[in-house]
PDB file of C-alpha atoms in Angstrom:
ATOM      1  CA  MET A 511      82.987  86.278 102.514  1.00  0.00           C
ATOM      2  CA  SER A 512      80.669  84.135  99.461  1.00  0.00           C
ATOM      3  CA  TYR A 513      78.370  85.775  97.277  1.00  0.00           C
ATOM      4  CA  SER A 514      75.327  85.088  95.258  1.00  0.00           C
ATOM      5  CA  ILE A 515      73.083  86.359  93.048  1.00  0.00           C
ATOM      6  CA  ILE A 516      69.153  84.422  92.682  1.00  0.00           C
ATOM      7  CA  GLY A 517      67.503  85.664  89.592  1.00  0.00           C
ATOM      8  CA  SER A 518      69.479  85.912  85.980  1.00  0.00           C
ATOM      9  CA  GLY A 519      67.464  88.672  84.686  1.00  0.00           C
ATOM     10  CA  ASN A 520      68.340  92.403  83.681  1.00  0.00           C
ATOM     11  CA  ILE A 521      68.959  93.396  87.162  1.00  0.00           C
ATOM     12  CA  GLY A 522      70.517  89.810  88.325  1.00  0.00           C
ATOM     13  CA  SER A 523      72.736  90.220  85.222  1.00  0.00           C
ATOM     14  CA  ALA A 524      74.049  93.693  85.728  1.00  0.00           C
ATOM     15  CA  VAL A 525      74.875  92.962  89.487  1.00  0.00           C
ATOM     16  CA  ALA A 526      76.693  90.152  88.326  1.00  0.00           C
ATOM     17  CA  ARG A 527      78.895  91.912  85.792  1.00  0.00           C
ATOM     18  CA  ALA A 528      79.602  94.464  88.121  1.00  0.00           C
ATOM     19  CA  PHE A 529      81.098  91.492  90.269  1.00  0.00           C
ATOM     20  CA  ALA A 530      83.094  90.473  87.095  1.00  0.00           C
ATOM     21  CA  ARG A 531      84.597  93.908  86.840  1.00  0.00           C
ATOM     22  CA  ILE A 532      86.209  93.817  90.279  1.00  0.00           C
ATOM     23  CA  ASP A 533      87.222  90.323  89.964  1.00  0.00           C
ATOM     24  CA  VAL A 534      85.328  88.827  92.765  1.00  0.00           C
ATOM     25  CA  PRO A 535      83.284  85.091  92.242  1.00  0.00           C
ATOM     26  CA  VAL A 536      79.829  85.220  92.279  1.00  0.00           C
ATOM     27  CA  ARG A 537      77.247  82.332  92.114  1.00  0.00           C
ATOM     28  CA  VAL A 538      74.000  82.790  90.024  1.00  0.00           C
ATOM     29  CA  ALA A 539      71.177  80.592  90.280  1.00  0.00           C
ATOM     30  CA  ASN A 540      67.597  81.043  89.090  1.00  0.00           C
ATOM     31  CA  ALA A 541      64.261  78.796  89.178  1.00  0.00           C
ATOM     32  CA  ARG A 542      65.044  77.026  85.978  1.00  0.00           C
ATOM     33  CA  GLY A 543      68.222  75.410  86.896  1.00  0.00           C
ATOM     34  CA  VAL A 544      71.874  75.631  86.290  1.00  0.00           C
ATOM     35  CA  GLU A 545      71.726  75.514  82.391  1.00  0.00           C
ATOM     36  CA  ALA A 546      69.501  78.600  82.333  1.00  0.00           C
ATOM     37  CA  VAL A 547      72.280  80.594  83.614  1.00  0.00           C
ATOM     38  CA  ALA A 548      75.398  79.037  81.945  1.00  0.00           C
ATOM     39  CA  ARG A 549      74.688  81.684  78.984  1.00  0.00           C
ATOM     40  CA  LEU A 550      76.276  84.282  81.740  1.00  0.00           C
ATOM     41  CA  VAL A 551      79.521  82.486  82.018  1.00  0.00           C
ATOM     42  CA  ASP A 552      79.925  82.751  78.076  1.00  0.00           C
ATOM     43  CA  GLU A 553      78.919  86.553  78.006  1.00  0.00           C
ATOM     44  CA  ILE A 554      80.605  87.776  81.414  1.00  0.00           C
ATOM     45  CA  GLY A 555      83.776  85.375  81.971  1.00  0.00           C
ATOM     46  CA  PRO A 556      84.880  82.444  84.620  1.00  0.00           C
ATOM     47  CA  GLN A 557      84.104  85.121  87.913  1.00  0.00           C
ATOM     48  CA  VAL A 558      80.311  84.185  87.543  1.00  0.00           C
ATOM     49  CA  GLU A 559      79.521  80.390  88.292  1.00  0.00           C
ATOM     50  CA  PRO A 560      76.300  78.745  87.609  1.00  0.00           C
ATOM     51  CA  ALA A 561      74.788  77.249  90.846  1.00  0.00           C
ATOM     52  CA  GLU A 562      71.943  75.275  92.160  1.00  0.00           C
ATOM     53  CA  LEU A 563      69.500  77.104  94.163  1.00  0.00           C
ATOM     54  CA  SER A 564      70.101  75.709  97.460  1.00  0.00           C
ATOM     55  CA  ASP A 565      74.101  76.391  97.035  1.00  0.00           C
ATOM     56  CA  ALA A 566      73.283  79.785  96.132  1.00  0.00           C
ATOM     57  CA  LEU A 567      71.090  80.074  99.390  1.00  0.00           C
ATOM     58  CA  ALA A 568      74.103  79.212 101.152  1.00  0.00           C
ATOM     59  CA  ALA A 569      76.348  82.214 100.577  1.00  0.00           C
ATOM     60  CA  ASP A 570      77.199  84.931 103.127  1.00  0.00           C
ATOM     61  CA  VAL A 571      75.680  87.426 101.283  1.00  0.00           C
ATOM     62  CA  VAL A 572      72.517  86.500  98.854  1.00  0.00           C
ATOM     63  CA  ILE A 573      71.094  89.045  96.519  1.00  0.00           C
ATOM     64  CA  LEU A 574      67.632  88.659  95.670  1.00  0.00           C
ATOM     65  CA  ALA A 575      66.950  89.820  92.051  1.00  0.00           C
ATOM     66  CA  VAL A 576      63.620  87.848  91.379  1.00  0.00           C
ATOM     67  CA  PRO A 577      60.195  89.080  91.127  1.00  0.00           C
ATOM     68  CA  PHE A 578      58.805  90.161  94.339  1.00  0.00           C
ATOM     69  CA  GLU A 579      56.258  87.452  94.890  1.00  0.00           C
ATOM     70  CA  ALA A 580      58.913  84.658  94.436  1.00  0.00           C
ATOM     71  CA  VAL A 581      60.889  86.110  97.632  1.00  0.00           C
ATOM     72  CA  GLN A 582      58.961  84.684 100.340  1.00  0.00           C
ATOM     73  CA  GLY A 583      59.070  81.378  99.381  1.00  0.00           C
ATOM     74  CA  LEU A 584      62.944  81.514  98.613  1.00  0.00           C
ATOM     75  CA  ALA A 585      63.473  83.069 102.184  1.00  0.00           C
ATOM     76  CA  GLU A 586      61.510  80.379 103.839  1.00  0.00           C
ATOM     77  CA  ARG A 587      63.693  77.636 102.217  1.00  0.00           C
ATOM     78  CA  VAL A 588      66.358  78.494 104.851  1.00  0.00           C
ATOM     79  CA  ALA A 589      65.119  77.882 108.287  1.00  0.00           C
ATOM     80  CA  ASP A 590      67.613  80.108 110.027  1.00  0.00           C
ATOM     81  CA  TRP A 591      69.464  82.960 108.344  1.00  0.00           C
ATOM     82  CA  SER A 592      71.873  83.872 111.498  1.00  0.00           C
ATOM     83  CA  GLY A 593      74.878  85.702 110.327  1.00  0.00           C
ATOM     84  CA  ARG A 594      74.067  86.273 106.667  1.00  0.00           C
ATOM     85  CA  ILE A 595      73.014  89.049 104.851  1.00  0.00           C
ATOM     86  CA  ILE A 596      70.197  89.575 102.307  1.00  0.00           C
ATOM     87  CA  VAL A 597      70.343  92.053  99.414  1.00  0.00           C
ATOM     88  CA  ASP A 598      66.803  92.998  98.607  1.00  0.00           C
ATOM     89  CA  ALA A 599      67.212  94.097  94.769  1.00  0.00           C
ATOM     90  CA  THR A 600      63.436  93.019  93.963  1.00  0.00           C
ATOM     91  CA  ASN A 601      60.367  95.915  93.564  1.00  0.00           C
ATOM     92  CA  ALA A 602      56.852  95.006  94.645  1.00  0.00           C
ATOM     93  CA  ILE A 603      54.866  95.515  91.690  1.00  0.00           C
ATOM     94  CA  ASP A 604      51.258  95.114  90.968  1.00  0.00           C
ATOM     95  CA  TYR A 605      51.618  94.608  87.284  1.00  0.00           C
ATOM     96  CA  THR A 606      47.842  94.979  86.601  1.00  0.00           C
ATOM     97  CA  ASP A 607      48.201  98.463  86.205  1.00  0.00           C
ATOM     98  CA  PHE A 608      52.248  98.689  87.068  1.00  0.00           C
ATOM     99  CA  SER A 609      51.827 100.749  90.266  1.00  0.00           C
ATOM    100  CA  PRO A 610      53.289  99.848  93.485  1.00  0.00           C
ATOM    101  CA  ALA A 611      52.105  96.567  95.292  1.00  0.00           C
ATOM    102  CA  ASP A 612      49.651  97.302  98.213  1.00  0.00           C
ATOM    103  CA  LEU A 613      51.948  96.535 101.035  1.00  0.00           C
ATOM    104  CA  GLY A 614      50.155  98.121 103.930  1.00  0.00           C
ATOM    105  CA  GLY A 615      52.428 101.271 104.034  1.00  0.00           C
ATOM    106  CA  ARG A 616      55.522  98.869 105.099  1.00  0.00           C
ATOM    107  CA  PRO A 617      58.690  99.183 103.521  1.00  0.00           C
ATOM    108  CA  SER A 618      59.006  95.926 101.188  1.00  0.00           C
ATOM    109  CA  SER A 619      62.345  95.148 102.855  1.00  0.00           C
ATOM    110  CA  ASP A 620      60.914  94.640 106.144  1.00  0.00           C
ATOM    111  CA  LEU A 621      58.775  91.982 104.919  1.00  0.00           C
ATOM    112  CA  VAL A 622      61.584  89.893 103.540  1.00  0.00           C
ATOM    113  CA  ALA A 623      63.062  90.230 107.140  1.00  0.00           C
ATOM    114  CA  ASP A 624      59.791  88.764 108.230  1.00  0.00           C
ATOM    115  CA  TRP A 625      60.011  85.548 105.963  1.00  0.00           C
ATOM    116  CA  ALA A 626      63.984  85.291 106.367  1.00  0.00           C
ATOM    117  CA  THR A 627      64.330  84.454 109.800  1.00  0.00           C
ATOM    118  CA  ASN A 628      67.594  86.164 111.598  1.00  0.00           C
ATOM    119  CA  ALA A 629      68.600  87.916 108.238  1.00  0.00           C
ATOM    120  CA  ARG A 630      69.878  91.198 107.999  1.00  0.00           C
ATOM    121  CA  VAL A 631      68.191  92.592 105.277  1.00  0.00           C
ATOM    122  CA  VAL A 632      69.595  95.415 103.053  1.00  0.00           C
ATOM    123  CA  LYS A 633      67.639  96.928 100.088  1.00  0.00           C
ATOM    124  CA  ALA A 634      70.130  98.126  97.179  1.00  0.00           C
ATOM    125  CA  PHE A 635      70.702  97.669  93.394  1.00  0.00           C
ATOM    126  CA  GLY A 636      66.648  97.820  92.779  1.00  0.00           C
ATOM    127  CA  HIS A 637      66.156 101.609  92.949  1.00  0.00           C
ATOM    128  CA  THR A 638      67.882 102.281  89.369  1.00  0.00           C
ATOM    129  CA  TRP A 639      67.342 100.849  85.630  1.00  0.00           C
ATOM    130  CA  ALA A 640      69.290  97.553  84.733  1.00  0.00           C
ATOM    131  CA  ARG A 641      71.029  99.265  82.001  1.00  0.00           C
ATOM    132  CA  VAL A 642      72.421 102.089  84.081  1.00  0.00           C
ATOM    133  CA  LEU A 643      73.417  99.518  86.800  1.00  0.00           C
ATOM    134  CA  ALA A 644      75.148  97.607  83.953  1.00  0.00           C
ATOM    135  CA  ARG A 645      76.965 100.868  82.799  1.00  0.00           C
ATOM    136  CA  GLU A 646      80.656 101.628  84.054  1.00  0.00           C
ATOM    137  CA  PRO A 647      80.214 103.123  87.255  1.00  0.00           C
ATOM    138  CA  GLY A 648      82.150 106.192  86.629  1.00  0.00           C
ATOM    139  CA  ASP A 649      80.482 108.933  84.519  1.00  0.00           C
ATOM    140  CA  GLY A 650      83.554 109.733  82.445  1.00  0.00           C
ATOM    141  CA  ARG A 651      83.919 113.114  83.850  1.00  0.00           C
ATOM    142  CA  GLY A 652      85.283 112.281  87.599  1.00  0.00           C
ATOM    143  CA  GLY A 653      82.052 111.385  89.119  1.00  0.00           C
ATOM    144  CA  ARG A 654      80.557 108.005  90.446  1.00  0.00           C
ATOM    145  CA  ARG A 655      77.212 106.926  89.788  1.00  0.00           C
ATOM    146  CA  VAL A 656      75.012 106.777  92.944  1.00  0.00           C
ATOM    147  CA  LEU A 657      73.633 103.431  94.245  1.00  0.00           C
ATOM    148  CA  PHE A 658      71.275 103.931  97.437  1.00  0.00           C
ATOM    149  CA  LEU A 659      71.014 101.494 100.110  1.00  0.00           C
ATOM    150  CA  SER A 660      68.755 100.845 103.368  1.00  0.00           C
ATOM    151  CA  GLY A 661      68.390  98.548 106.133  1.00  0.00           C
ATOM    152  CA  ASN A 662      67.883  98.184 109.935  1.00  0.00           C
ATOM    153  CA  HIS A 663      71.458  96.885 110.610  1.00  0.00           C
ATOM    154  CA  ALA A 664      73.973  99.372 110.257  1.00  0.00           C
ATOM    155  CA  ASP A 665      76.913  96.679 110.188  1.00  0.00           C
ATOM    156  CA  ALA A 666      75.209  95.008 107.157  1.00  0.00           C
ATOM    157  CA  ASN A 667      74.559  98.259 105.698  1.00  0.00           C
ATOM    158  CA  ALA A 668      78.554  98.963 106.070  1.00  0.00           C
ATOM    159  CA  GLU A 669      79.363  95.641 104.492  1.00  0.00           C
ATOM    160  CA  ILE A 670      77.372  96.564 101.328  1.00  0.00           C
ATOM    161  CA  ALA A 671      78.215 100.012 101.262  1.00  0.00           C
ATOM    162  CA  ALA A 672      81.932  98.870 101.268  1.00  0.00           C
ATOM    163  CA  LEU A 673      80.989  96.358  98.429  1.00  0.00           C
ATOM    164  CA  ILE A 674      79.095  98.886  96.286  1.00  0.00           C
ATOM    165  CA  ASP A 675      82.485 100.998  96.797  1.00  0.00           C
ATOM    166  CA  ARG A 676      84.579  98.390  95.612  1.00  0.00           C
ATOM    167  CA  MET A 677      82.515  97.921  92.434  1.00  0.00           C
ATOM    168  CA  GLY A 678      83.345 101.776  91.698  1.00  0.00           C
ATOM    169  CA  PHE A 679      79.608 103.063  92.474  1.00  0.00           C
ATOM    170  CA  GLU A 680      79.255 106.024  94.962  1.00  0.00           C
ATOM    171  CA  PRO A 681      76.978 104.332  98.114  1.00  0.00           C
ATOM    172  CA  ILE A 682      74.778 106.179 100.053  1.00  0.00           C
ATOM    173  CA  ASP A 683      73.042 104.757 103.056  1.00  0.00           C
ATOM    174  CA  LEU A 684      69.568 106.238 103.496  1.00  0.00           C
ATOM    175  CA  GLY A 685      69.398 104.490 107.237  1.00  0.00           C
ATOM    176  CA  ARG A 686      66.741 102.239 108.159  1.00  0.00           C
ATOM    177  CA  ASN A 687      64.151 100.625 105.898  1.00  0.00           C
ATOM    178  CA  ASP A 688      61.218 102.742 107.444  1.00  0.00           C
ATOM    179  CA  GLN A 689      62.892 105.837 106.084  1.00  0.00           C
ATOM    180  CA  GLY A 690      65.421 105.329 103.454  1.00  0.00           C
ATOM    181  CA  GLY A 691      63.600 101.850 102.377  1.00  0.00           C
ATOM    182  CA  LEU A 692      60.619 103.904 101.608  1.00  0.00           C
ATOM    183  CA  LEU A 693      62.515 106.445  99.703  1.00  0.00           C
ATOM    184  CA  GLN A 694      63.895 103.901  97.174  1.00  0.00           C
ATOM    185  CA  GLN A 695      61.454 101.026  96.767  1.00  0.00           C
ATOM    186  CA  PHE A 696      59.065 101.067  93.830  1.00  0.00           C
ATOM    187  CA  GLY A 697      57.034 104.230  93.863  1.00  0.00           C
ATOM    188  CA  GLY A 698      59.383 105.941  96.181  1.00  0.00           C
ATOM    189  CA  PRO A 699      60.687 109.399  95.242  1.00  0.00           C
ATOM    190  CA  LEU A 700      64.215 107.689  94.324  1.00  0.00           C
ATOM    191  CA  THR A 701      62.891 105.080  91.967  1.00  0.00           C
ATOM    192  CA  THR A 702      64.310 104.962  88.595  1.00  0.00           C
ATOM    193  CA  ARG A 703      66.566 108.237  89.532  1.00  0.00           C
ATOM    194  CA  SER A 704      70.343 108.049  88.268  1.00  0.00           C
ATOM    195  CA  PHE A 705      72.462 110.316  90.509  1.00  0.00           C
ATOM    196  CA  VAL A 706      76.213 111.465  89.794  1.00  0.00           C
ATOM    197  CA  SER A 707      78.524 111.991  92.682  1.00  0.00           C
ATOM    198  CA  GLN A 708      81.348 114.390  92.022  1.00  0.00           C
ATOM    199  CA  ALA A 709      84.178 115.932  94.405  1.00  0.00           C
ATOM    200  CA  ILE A 710      83.800 119.227  95.541  1.00  0.00           C
ATOM    201  CA  GLY A 711      87.008 121.323  95.962  1.00  0.00           C
ATOM    202  CA  GLY A 712      87.968 124.805  97.360  1.00  0.00           C
ATOM    203  CA  SER A 713      89.770 126.526 100.050  1.00  0.00           C
ATOM    204  CA  ASN A 714      86.890 128.006 101.805  1.00  0.00           C
ATOM    205  CA  PRO A 715      82.736 128.138 101.228  1.00  0.00           C
ATOM    206  CA  ALA A 716      82.573 130.505  98.797  1.00  0.00           C
ATOM    207  CA  GLU A 717      85.051 129.388  96.515  1.00  0.00           C
ATOM    208  CA  MET A 718      83.680 125.699  96.701  1.00  0.00           C
ATOM    209  CA  ASP A 719      82.830 123.866  93.348  1.00  0.00           C
ATOM    210  CA  LEU A 720      82.758 120.932  91.522  1.00  0.00           C
ATOM    211  CA  VAL A 721      86.432 119.428  90.611  1.00  0.00           C
ATOM    212  CA  ASP A 722      86.965 119.166  86.786  1.00  0.00           C
ATOM    213  CA  PRO A 723      88.358 116.026  86.111  1.00  0.00           C
TER     214      PRO A 723
END
């Protein structure tokens, strides 16, 4: 399985660090070219490989961490995404007043799916602050930071949930984009929320409580 991140801003860099923590190679590209990504190699390590945009778009799993208005042009550079996954880490924002962009009530990831022919699109990595995403996934007390995901293809959701779990976070699948996607996209009730999952123990419901680390 090959992975790439398009976008080397706050979210893209945080996701790249998460790959590096588990020693999984990932290609990183942006519109400014390879040289603009080279600093990440110095900061993070050899697991991060600067790539041309065309090479990054050829990965099995492509994580989009770019401004939402750039997504259509990127997606349409590939004629057929069959067999591959796009992870939508973008936020559709109207920057005139920093409000949710008017998408006609549609989930932003469904628009991505319209533009990326035959792609399996999963919404993930975009609901929380980049600085939270960049932290260690454990909370230091036995819990794991939660990352939500949603998508219309259960198999793709499962693959990205497994990746999130491998990174050390707690994946929570919110279901299809017309439900879960609306919850976590910019303006939804889960936007910028940070949750921690902790184990529950006890021999019966009356005794159940958080497990002390």
